[in-house]
């Protein structure tokens, strides 16, 4: 994996001249909104905070969620286990390697062709919820608390995502259960990202620009090294500075489609550090495999144009995974 190369010499497949070509906004000029989950639930403060959440989903497609109620011990435990796993000797990690043509396991993301440019990252991608959806052969048994911690963490994060979707439904003027009902038996998968340092950090990209295909993603930054950047409408990149223990939440493509474009699934990328490794964990939440993906009929009145096609979930996932991660081109293909 790329971790072993150290980055003194960058192989051609990792060279990405476009990375340094784009402007990055200076610190302090712009920042994604911070939403307080306790305030969202508070009888007197929820109105204001819900309105802020609604605006964040419309304008940024991104926010930081604080006071989310996932116990700090669990957050710290998850961080320690992820660091423990990526710190294992290569041959131990290889026991959980991806199989050809499959997503789950340890390896690289979305390698679909021999000449495709590569991201400067190793990943461990696992289906986590519901539990019957798991392939335990890809779940590391080292560190020995890895499995039990991911089990508890994934359930706690799913609970936060489900509750956010209820509040978002209300904010959209829908019955609270409308989006949640689509997600009965909804799927969660988790991707742990390890970005090794690279001496030529400006020539590589940790995670290519992409939008997430799911409904809602909750990212936890595992160590103090930053690197996530969000694209603005003027094509500049805004660095995200995660607060300790906060979730970085973003709207995914399916939520943009459900809301007929009211909520935005925004492109983001991860850059790497010259000296220090960076780790993060993303939890992706999708509707059940039986749900249809299309604009919610409750939202689209006669006067409003349907912006996206309606397809079944399986076709949607096939369409997505067969395409290499490539900016917003996937969502374009769902456009009517
Ligand atoms: C992702 C992602 C960003 C990060 O996993 O989809 O965008 O900070 N991760 O690692
Ligand atoms: Ni992402």
Short mmCIF file of C-alpha atoms and ligand atoms in Angstrom, two decimals:
data_model
loop_
_atom_site.label_atom_id
_atom_site.label_comp_id
_atom_site.label_asym_id
_atom_site.label_seq_id
_atom_site.Cartn_x
_atom_site.Cartn_y
_atom_site.Cartn_z
CA UNK A 1 0.00 0.00 0.00
CA UNK A 2 1.07 3.62 -0.41
CA UNK A 3 2.01 3.95 3.26
CA UNK A 4 5.15 1.97 2.59
CA UNK A 5 6.47 4.34 -0.07
CA UNK A 6 6.90 7.34 2.25
CA UNK A 7 6.34 9.71 -0.64
CA UNK A 8 9.92 10.73 -1.36
CA UNK A 9 9.40 9.51 -4.90
CA UNK A 10 5.85 9.72 -6.23
CA UNK A 11 4.91 7.03 -8.79
CA UNK A 12 3.33 8.49 -11.94
CA UNK A 13 -0.11 7.03 -11.21
CA UNK A 14 -0.31 9.23 -8.10
CA UNK A 15 0.72 12.51 -9.76
CA UNK A 16 -2.21 14.96 -9.82
CA UNK A 17 -1.18 18.34 -11.23
CA UNK A 18 -4.73 19.65 -10.88
CA UNK A 19 -4.54 19.64 -7.06
CA UNK A 20 -2.33 22.68 -6.65
CA UNK A 21 -4.00 24.49 -9.55
CA UNK A 22 -7.19 25.19 -7.58
CA UNK A 23 -7.37 28.07 -5.09
CA UNK A 24 -7.83 27.29 -1.40
CA UNK A 25 -9.68 29.92 0.61
CA UNK A 26 -7.71 31.47 3.47
CA UNK A 27 -8.62 30.52 7.01
CA UNK A 28 -11.30 32.67 8.54
CA UNK A 29 -12.84 33.80 5.29
CA UNK A 30 -15.47 31.11 5.31
CA UNK A 31 -16.33 28.13 7.45
CA UNK A 32 -19.01 25.47 7.40
CA UNK A 33 -21.81 26.11 9.96
CA UNK A 34 -21.75 24.54 13.42
CA UNK A 35 -25.00 22.91 14.54
CA UNK A 36 -25.65 21.99 18.17
CA UNK A 37 -27.64 18.76 18.42
CA UNK A 38 -28.75 19.51 22.00
CA UNK A 39 -30.20 22.82 20.85
CA UNK A 40 -32.05 21.04 18.03
CA UNK A 41 -33.87 18.99 20.67
CA UNK A 42 -34.34 21.79 23.20
CA UNK A 43 -37.97 23.02 23.45
CA UNK A 44 -37.10 26.74 23.32
CA UNK A 45 -34.04 26.72 21.14
CA UNK A 46 -34.96 24.13 18.54
CA UNK A 47 -36.75 26.59 16.24
CA UNK A 48 -33.69 28.73 15.65
CA UNK A 49 -31.28 25.83 15.51
CA UNK A 50 -33.54 23.90 13.08
CA UNK A 51 -33.67 26.95 10.83
CA UNK A 52 -29.87 27.11 10.89
CA UNK A 53 -29.70 23.41 10.05
CA UNK A 54 -32.09 23.93 7.13
CA UNK A 55 -29.97 26.77 5.75
CA UNK A 56 -26.76 24.75 6.20
CA UNK A 57 -28.24 21.92 4.10
CA UNK A 58 -29.42 24.33 1.40
CA UNK A 59 -26.37 26.56 1.19
CA UNK A 60 -23.40 24.42 2.17
CA UNK A 61 -24.52 20.80 2.17
CA UNK A 62 -22.07 20.53 5.07
CA UNK A 63 -22.03 21.29 8.79
CA UNK A 64 -20.26 20.31 11.98
CA UNK A 65 -22.45 18.62 14.56
CA UNK A 66 -21.54 19.16 18.21
CA UNK A 67 -23.17 17.80 21.37
CA UNK A 68 -24.39 14.80 19.38
CA UNK A 69 -24.60 12.55 22.41
CA UNK A 70 -22.33 9.74 21.20
CA UNK A 71 -20.30 9.07 24.36
CA UNK A 72 -16.76 10.40 24.33
CA UNK A 73 -15.44 7.03 25.51
CA UNK A 74 -16.88 5.41 22.38
CA UNK A 75 -15.42 8.12 20.13
CA UNK A 76 -11.99 7.69 21.72
CA UNK A 77 -12.28 3.91 21.51
CA UNK A 78 -13.11 4.07 17.80
CA UNK A 79 -10.16 6.37 17.16
CA UNK A 80 -7.76 4.10 19.04
CA UNK A 81 -8.94 0.99 17.19
CA UNK A 82 -8.64 2.62 13.76
CA UNK A 83 -5.11 3.80 14.57
CA UNK A 84 -4.37 0.34 15.93
CA UNK A 85 -5.55 -1.38 12.76
CA UNK A 86 -3.65 0.82 10.30
CA UNK A 87 -0.58 0.50 12.53
CA UNK A 88 -0.52 -3.30 12.10
CA UNK A 89 2.17 -4.91 9.93
CA UNK A 90 1.17 -5.02 6.24
CA UNK A 91 0.79 -8.80 6.15
CA UNK A 92 -1.74 -8.70 9.00
CA UNK A 93 -3.81 -6.03 7.26
CA UNK A 94 -3.65 -8.04 4.02
CA UNK A 95 -5.72 -10.78 5.66
CA UNK A 96 -8.66 -8.40 5.28
CA UNK A 97 -7.83 -7.32 1.71
CA UNK A 98 -10.58 -6.50 -0.79
CA UNK A 99 -11.42 -9.19 -3.30
CA UNK A 100 -11.39 -8.27 -6.96
CA UNK A 101 -14.49 -6.38 -7.98
CA UNK A 102 -15.76 -5.96 -4.43
CA UNK A 103 -15.87 -2.94 -2.19
CA UNK A 104 -15.56 -4.37 1.28
CA UNK A 105 -12.21 -4.87 2.95
CA UNK A 106 -8.78 -3.28 3.16
CA UNK A 107 -7.28 -1.71 0.07
CA UNK A 108 -7.92 1.16 -2.25
CA UNK A 109 -11.08 2.77 -3.34
CA UNK A 110 -12.70 2.55 -6.76
CA UNK A 111 -9.85 1.25 -8.83
CA UNK A 112 -11.67 0.43 -12.04
CA UNK A 113 -8.97 0.59 -14.70
CA UNK A 114 -5.24 0.06 -15.17
CA UNK A 115 -4.52 3.63 -16.21
CA UNK A 116 -6.70 5.33 -13.60
CA UNK A 117 -4.98 7.91 -11.39
CA UNK A 118 -4.74 6.82 -7.77
CA UNK A 119 -5.49 8.47 -4.46
CA UNK A 120 -2.82 8.71 -1.79
CA UNK A 121 -4.73 6.65 0.75
CA UNK A 122 -5.44 3.21 2.12
CA UNK A 123 -8.97 2.39 3.18
CA UNK A 124 -10.88 -0.17 5.15
CA UNK A 125 -14.48 -0.26 3.96
CA UNK A 126 -17.10 -2.32 5.81
CA UNK A 127 -20.87 -2.76 5.79
CA UNK A 128 -21.95 -2.09 9.36
CA UNK A 129 -25.75 -1.82 9.71
CA UNK A 130 -28.01 -3.66 9.86
CA UNK A 131 -25.84 -6.39 11.41
CA UNK A 132 -27.06 -9.10 8.99
CA UNK A 133 -25.52 -7.02 6.19
CA UNK A 134 -21.96 -7.53 7.54
CA UNK A 135 -19.24 -9.71 6.02
CA UNK A 136 -17.32 -10.62 9.14
CA UNK A 137 -14.39 -12.00 7.17
CA UNK A 138 -13.40 -8.41 6.41
CA UNK A 139 -13.76 -7.24 10.02
CA UNK A 140 -10.32 -7.08 11.66
CA UNK A 141 -9.94 -9.09 14.85
CA UNK A 142 -6.92 -6.99 15.79
CA UNK A 143 -6.90 -4.82 17.83
CA UNK A 144 -9.06 -7.22 19.82
CA UNK A 145 -11.58 -4.49 20.70
CA UNK A 146 -12.01 -3.51 17.04
CA UNK A 147 -15.18 -5.49 16.31
CA UNK A 148 -17.08 -4.68 19.51
CA UNK A 149 -16.15 -1.00 19.23
CA UNK A 150 -17.22 -0.70 15.58
CA UNK A 151 -20.44 -2.52 16.44
CA UNK A 152 -21.29 0.02 19.17
CA UNK A 153 -19.99 3.04 17.23
CA UNK A 154 -21.93 2.19 14.07
CA UNK A 155 -25.20 1.80 16.01
CA UNK A 156 -24.68 5.09 17.86
CA UNK A 157 -23.85 7.01 14.68
CA UNK A 158 -26.82 5.51 12.80
CA UNK A 159 -29.07 6.68 15.60
CA UNK A 160 -27.79 10.26 15.22
CA UNK A 161 -28.24 10.11 11.42
CA UNK A 162 -31.82 8.81 11.76
CA UNK A 163 -32.71 11.59 14.19
CA UNK A 164 -31.18 14.23 11.93
CA UNK A 165 -33.28 12.93 9.02
CA UNK A 166 -36.45 13.32 11.12
CA UNK A 167 -35.58 16.96 11.85
CA UNK A 168 -34.72 17.55 8.19
CA UNK A 169 -38.11 16.10 7.13
CA UNK A 170 -39.88 18.59 9.40
CA UNK A 171 -37.68 21.42 8.09
CA UNK A 172 -38.75 20.52 4.56
CA UNK A 173 -42.41 20.77 5.58
CA UNK A 174 -42.91 16.99 5.44
CA UNK A 175 -44.30 14.62 8.02
CA UNK A 176 -41.38 13.73 10.31
CA UNK A 177 -41.31 10.11 9.17
CA UNK A 178 -41.30 10.65 5.41
CA UNK A 179 -37.55 10.32 4.86
CA UNK A 180 -37.07 7.99 7.82
CA UNK A 181 -39.71 5.59 6.43
CA UNK A 182 -37.65 5.25 3.27
CA UNK A 183 -34.83 4.19 5.53
CA UNK A 184 -36.53 1.46 7.51
CA UNK A 185 -33.93 -1.26 7.23
CA UNK A 186 -31.62 1.44 5.85
CA UNK A 187 -28.01 0.58 5.22
CA UNK A 188 -24.92 1.96 6.83
CA UNK A 189 -21.37 1.38 5.69
CA UNK A 190 -18.21 2.76 7.22
CA UNK A 191 -15.00 3.75 5.52
CA UNK A 192 -11.84 4.24 7.52
CA UNK A 193 -9.35 6.38 5.62
CA UNK A 194 -5.58 6.42 6.18
CA UNK A 195 -3.66 9.14 4.35
CA UNK A 196 0.11 8.65 4.68
CA UNK A 197 2.33 11.73 4.62
CA UNK A 198 3.84 12.62 1.26
CA UNK A 199 6.97 14.70 0.77
CA UNK A 200 5.32 16.05 -2.39
CA UNK A 201 1.89 16.61 -0.85
CA UNK A 202 1.00 19.27 -3.41
CA UNK A 203 1.39 16.76 -6.24
CA UNK A 204 -0.95 14.05 -4.91
CA UNK A 205 -4.53 13.92 -3.65
CA UNK A 206 -5.67 11.92 -0.63
CA UNK A 207 -9.25 11.64 -1.83
CA UNK A 208 -10.26 12.85 -5.28
CA UNK A 209 -13.00 15.46 -5.53
CA UNK A 210 -16.34 13.67 -5.18
CA UNK A 211 -19.79 13.93 -3.72
CA UNK A 212 -21.08 11.09 -1.56
CA UNK A 213 -23.75 8.85 -3.09
CA UNK A 214 -25.70 8.27 0.12
CA UNK A 215 -28.33 10.24 2.05
CA UNK A 216 -26.22 11.53 4.88
CA UNK A 217 -22.53 11.05 5.79
CA UNK A 218 -21.07 11.56 9.26
CA UNK A 219 -17.28 11.90 9.34
CA UNK A 220 -15.11 11.80 12.42
CA UNK A 221 -11.56 13.02 12.12
CA UNK A 222 -9.42 10.51 13.96
CA UNK A 223 -6.23 12.48 14.63
CA UNK A 224 -5.43 16.19 14.71
CA UNK A 225 -4.15 16.39 11.10
CA UNK A 226 -6.59 18.29 8.86
CA UNK A 227 -7.14 17.83 5.16
CA UNK A 228 -10.84 17.85 4.26
CA UNK A 229 -11.87 20.64 1.88
CA UNK A 230 -15.30 21.62 0.58
CA UNK A 231 -15.87 23.13 -2.86
CA UNK A 232 -17.69 26.44 -3.14
CA UNK A 233 -19.70 27.68 -6.11
CA UNK A 234 -16.77 29.85 -7.22
CA UNK A 235 -14.60 26.70 -7.52
CA UNK A 236 -12.45 27.56 -4.51
CA UNK A 237 -11.86 25.04 -1.71
CA UNK A 238 -12.71 25.77 1.92
CA UNK A 239 -10.66 23.81 4.49
CA UNK A 240 -12.68 22.21 7.29
CA UNK A 241 -11.31 22.58 10.82
CA UNK A 242 -13.08 19.90 12.82
CA UNK A 243 -13.87 20.64 16.44
CA UNK A 244 -12.71 17.93 18.83
CA UNK A 245 -15.20 15.06 18.80
CA UNK A 246 -17.59 16.77 16.34
CA UNK A 247 -19.09 15.00 13.35
CA UNK A 248 -18.64 16.60 9.96
CA UNK A 249 -22.03 15.93 8.37
CA UNK A 250 -22.74 16.22 4.69
CA UNK A 251 -25.73 15.84 2.41
CA UNK A 252 -25.27 13.00 -0.09
CA UNK A 253 -26.55 12.59 -3.65
CA UNK A 254 -29.64 10.63 -2.59
CA UNK A 255 -30.77 13.42 -0.25
CA UNK A 256 -30.25 15.95 -3.04
CA UNK A 257 -32.42 13.75 -5.27
CA UNK A 258 -35.08 13.13 -2.55
CA UNK A 259 -35.37 16.88 -1.96
CA UNK A 260 -35.43 17.64 -5.69
CA UNK A 261 -32.33 19.79 -5.26
CA UNK A 262 -33.38 21.74 -2.14
CA UNK A 263 -30.52 20.19 -0.19
CA UNK A 264 -27.15 20.09 -1.87
CA UNK A 265 -24.66 17.26 -2.16
CA UNK A 266 -21.46 19.21 -2.45
CA UNK A 267 -18.10 18.14 -3.81
CA UNK A 268 -15.27 17.69 -1.35
CA UNK A 269 -11.75 16.28 -1.35
CA UNK A 270 -8.97 15.39 1.07
CA UNK A 271 -5.43 16.71 0.75
CA UNK A 272 -2.45 15.11 2.49
CA UNK A 273 0.19 16.42 4.86
CA UNK A 274 3.91 16.56 4.09
CA UNK A 275 4.96 15.09 7.43
CA UNK A 276 2.12 13.52 9.30
CA UNK A 277 -0.38 10.83 8.47
CA UNK A 278 -4.07 11.69 8.59
CA UNK A 279 -6.91 9.37 9.59
CA UNK A 280 -10.69 9.74 9.37
CA UNK A 281 -13.78 7.57 9.52
CA UNK A 282 -16.86 8.20 7.40
CA UNK A 283 -20.25 6.57 8.07
CA UNK A 284 -22.57 6.49 5.04
CA UNK A 285 -26.33 6.17 5.46
CA UNK A 286 -28.53 4.97 2.60
CA UNK A 287 -32.19 4.01 2.21
CA UNK A 288 -33.18 0.37 2.33
CA UNK A 289 -32.40 -1.69 -0.73
CA UNK A 290 -36.17 -1.82 -1.40
CA UNK A 291 -36.63 1.96 -1.48
CA UNK A 292 -36.97 3.78 -4.78
CA UNK A 293 -34.61 6.70 -5.37
CA UNK A 294 -36.25 9.78 -6.83
CA UNK A 295 -37.69 13.15 -5.81
CA UNK A 296 -40.20 12.74 -2.95
CA UNK A 297 -43.66 13.15 -4.43
CA UNK A 298 -44.75 14.91 -1.22
CA UNK A 299 -42.29 17.69 -2.06
CA UNK A 300 -42.81 18.17 -5.76
CA UNK A 301 -46.01 20.04 -6.45
CA UNK A 302 -47.62 20.25 -9.89
CA UNK A 303 -45.86 23.51 -10.66
CA UNK A 304 -42.42 22.27 -9.77
CA UNK A 305 -40.24 20.42 -12.25
CA UNK A 306 -38.96 16.99 -11.35
CA UNK A 307 -35.21 17.38 -11.54
CA UNK A 308 -34.21 13.73 -11.28
CA UNK A 309 -35.21 10.30 -12.50
CA UNK A 310 -36.73 7.72 -10.21
CA UNK A 311 -34.94 4.36 -10.14
CA UNK A 312 -34.84 1.42 -7.78
CA UNK A 313 -32.08 1.40 -5.21
CA UNK A 314 -30.23 -1.52 -6.74
CA UNK A 315 -29.97 0.14 -10.15
CA UNK A 316 -28.87 3.31 -8.42
CA UNK A 317 -26.03 1.58 -6.58
CA UNK A 318 -24.95 -0.30 -9.70
CA UNK A 319 -24.85 2.93 -11.67
CA UNK A 320 -22.82 4.59 -8.98
CA UNK A 321 -20.25 1.91 -8.32
CA UNK A 322 -19.63 1.13 -11.97
CA UNK A 323 -18.47 4.67 -12.48
CA UNK A 324 -15.18 5.90 -11.16
CA UNK A 325 -15.44 8.72 -8.67
CA UNK A 326 -15.54 11.72 -10.89
CA UNK A 327 -16.87 14.97 -9.47
CA UNK A 328 -20.58 15.45 -9.99
CA UNK A 329 -20.84 13.50 -13.23
CA UNK A 330 -22.80 10.74 -11.54
CA UNK A 331 -25.53 13.06 -10.27
CA UNK A 332 -25.65 14.61 -13.73
CA UNK A 333 -26.66 11.24 -15.07
CA UNK A 334 -29.64 11.11 -12.70
CA UNK A 335 -30.88 14.46 -14.09
CA UNK A 336 -34.02 14.44 -16.20
C1 LIG B 1 -15.30 10.19 2.39
C2 LIG B 1 -14.65 11.48 2.60
C3 LIG B 1 -13.11 12.83 3.85
C4 LIG B 1 -12.08 12.73 4.90
O1 LIG B 1 -14.84 9.20 3.02
O2 LIG B 1 -16.25 10.14 1.58
O3 LIG B 1 -15.02 12.42 1.95
O4 LIG B 1 -11.97 13.69 5.66
N1 LIG B 1 -13.70 11.58 3.54
O5 LIG B 1 -11.37 11.73 4.95
NI1 LIG B 2 -16.88 11.95 0.87
#
